[in-house]
Amino acid sequence: MTWIIIGAAFIALVITMLLSAHMKKKKTIRYLSKSFGDIPNHIYRESDLESIPSYWDITSREYRDCEKIDSLTWDDLDMQKVYERINNTQSSIGDEFLYATLHSQKFDANRLEESEHLIRRFESDEPLRLKLQYPLFRLGKEASNGLAEFLNQPNTKRLNYSFLYPFLCAASLISIAIIFFNHAVGLTSFVIVSLINIFLYYKTKLGLTQQLTTVRYLFAMLKCAEQISRIRDPICDSYTETLRENHRPIKAITKLSKVFLSNPSSELDFLTEYMKMMFLLDFVFYNFLLSSISKYTTQCTAIYDTIGYLDTLVSVASYRESVDFYCEPNFTDHREIVVKQLAHPLIKHPVSNTVTIEKMSLITGSNASGKSTFVKSVAVNMLLAQTIHTCIAQELSFRPSFLISSMAVRDNIETGESYYIAELNSLKRVLDGLNDTTRCVCFIDEILKGTNTIERIAASSAILQYLSSRNALALVATHDIELTEITQTFCDNFHFRETITEEGITFDYQIHNGYATTKNAIRLLGFMGYPTSITEQAESLAQHFEKIRSWEVL
């Protein structure tokens, strides 16, 4: 009767677990289907922001400077916000791979074309997409998982006194067996061994948390790879075959992964944790798994890359679904940049612009008219075109280029670096990035505004002429109308304008040919409530200077 009760309880437990898993799967699939095309609302913790760049930090060591977006350009273009807007990946591997993708400037037309076929399929074929997304969702996100670092340099740190853990695990099993022959002795020995194991479990786990997290996530990745490899679809065959080939030699080791895996949201999670404590399962297999898997880091890295790539492309498909319009870029051999109805991806209700940029260009206009936003819009869309083959425009055509910016320059109080010195360093790296093989497109906002007018205009003109004589094209937002006169032989001019009425200033945020002929800085003083005496005197001084090109002494 005892065994019948135990057997019935076991069967009931298994049925409960199966039903729970089935219901949970259906709920997850409904969520994935509904959330496709939603604007991501994930809140990034500090640990996320520290761990997401890990894969890029490792892979970028093999890149040349002209093959990657540097940190200043990334910050200038608010690319962290763009990344967060695009990122609808389901796994930490997807997080890290998308981040690396947006940083890479290694142009590969074949790779982009291949990606485009997959993105289109994920947009249109929901059953296929869900087959892929479900195991990615199960893999999940684990901040600071350390997997990229592990695969780059396998962690061979072993536990001290490793023989102790199998011994105590065996002691627990023996004490359970004794219960069937002598209840008192068996229970007493089991309680004693359990207390020792619980103490040792938590003591050892405190010093091994990161390593255990890494190993668990590694095996979760392998399990995910095994599930994705079962997908049968012609467009995914090469990727599923890559997963199968690289998983095959690790398959035997992967079977032990269940020791390390537990689902934090499972109703039966406490049972898994209890088993780990009673039998020290994490530590029994830790050294064995660590030494075994270290032999297969090449295969694991291939699996990591494949999973990250697929997760990233599904995220791009979701991003496309979430925007009002987009286009695929057109890569040409021509010098000009052709944009039609181009907009910034972070602006909810953007004003789009159409223009052809044939050579070095100055963008002038009054304050808040939209010139800096336009320059950033071109830069961000060119970057997205070369990385995820997606632009927020009706058309974007250009020659593949190395992109670099000098925009949000700041001084540094800690190092004593002045604003002007920071500007010079920022612009110098632009000049250092020029090369004869890859065309450089640079984006500059308020060039050399940290110094006096005469030297600023003289130095700026010389820098722009130097850029025009090299394999480069620059878009420069500036208030200095004098620059448009000095550089007219090698620079085109565009401007943004405003309409001033008694009620205030309005902007159309549309780009126009030629340089700006209006100013609004002094008028803004009045609209902001400055005393009339200040605005009138400022207007008088400005008019005096424009007439005779010298300042009136006050």
Tab-separated table of C-alpha atoms in Angstrom, residues 51 65 85 107 140 216 254 267 294 312 341 351 357 400 411 423 440 463 466 500 513 543:
chain	number	residue	atom	x	y	z
A	51	SER	CA	27.347	43.030	-19.419
A	65	ASP	CA	39.542	51.396	-36.308
A	85	ARG	CA	14.407	51.080	-29.301
A	107	PHE	CA	30.588	46.075	-44.711
A	140	GLY	CA	16.038	34.056	-21.480
A	216	ARG	CA	24.154	27.285	-16.212
A	254	THR	CA	24.783	18.376	-22.440
A	267	GLU	CA	6.058	26.252	-9.335
A	294	SER	CA	36.647	23.804	-22.266
A	312	THR	CA	18.938	39.718	-33.694
A	341	GLN	CA	11.571	61.299	-46.698
A	351	VAL	CA	9.204	65.605	-40.044
A	357	ILE	CA	24.160	65.460	-50.797
A	400	PRO	CA	29.288	52.118	-48.081
A	411	ASP	CA	35.120	69.453	-21.334
A	423	GLU	CA	37.077	69.623	-29.621
A	440	CYS	CA	34.785	58.425	-44.655
A	463	ILE	CA	39.938	71.646	-41.754
A	466	TYR	CA	41.627	69.328	-45.940
A	500	ILE	CA	8.698	84.830	-36.883
A	513	ASN	CA	18.959	74.783	-50.572
A	543	GLN	CA	23.038	95.833	-36.942
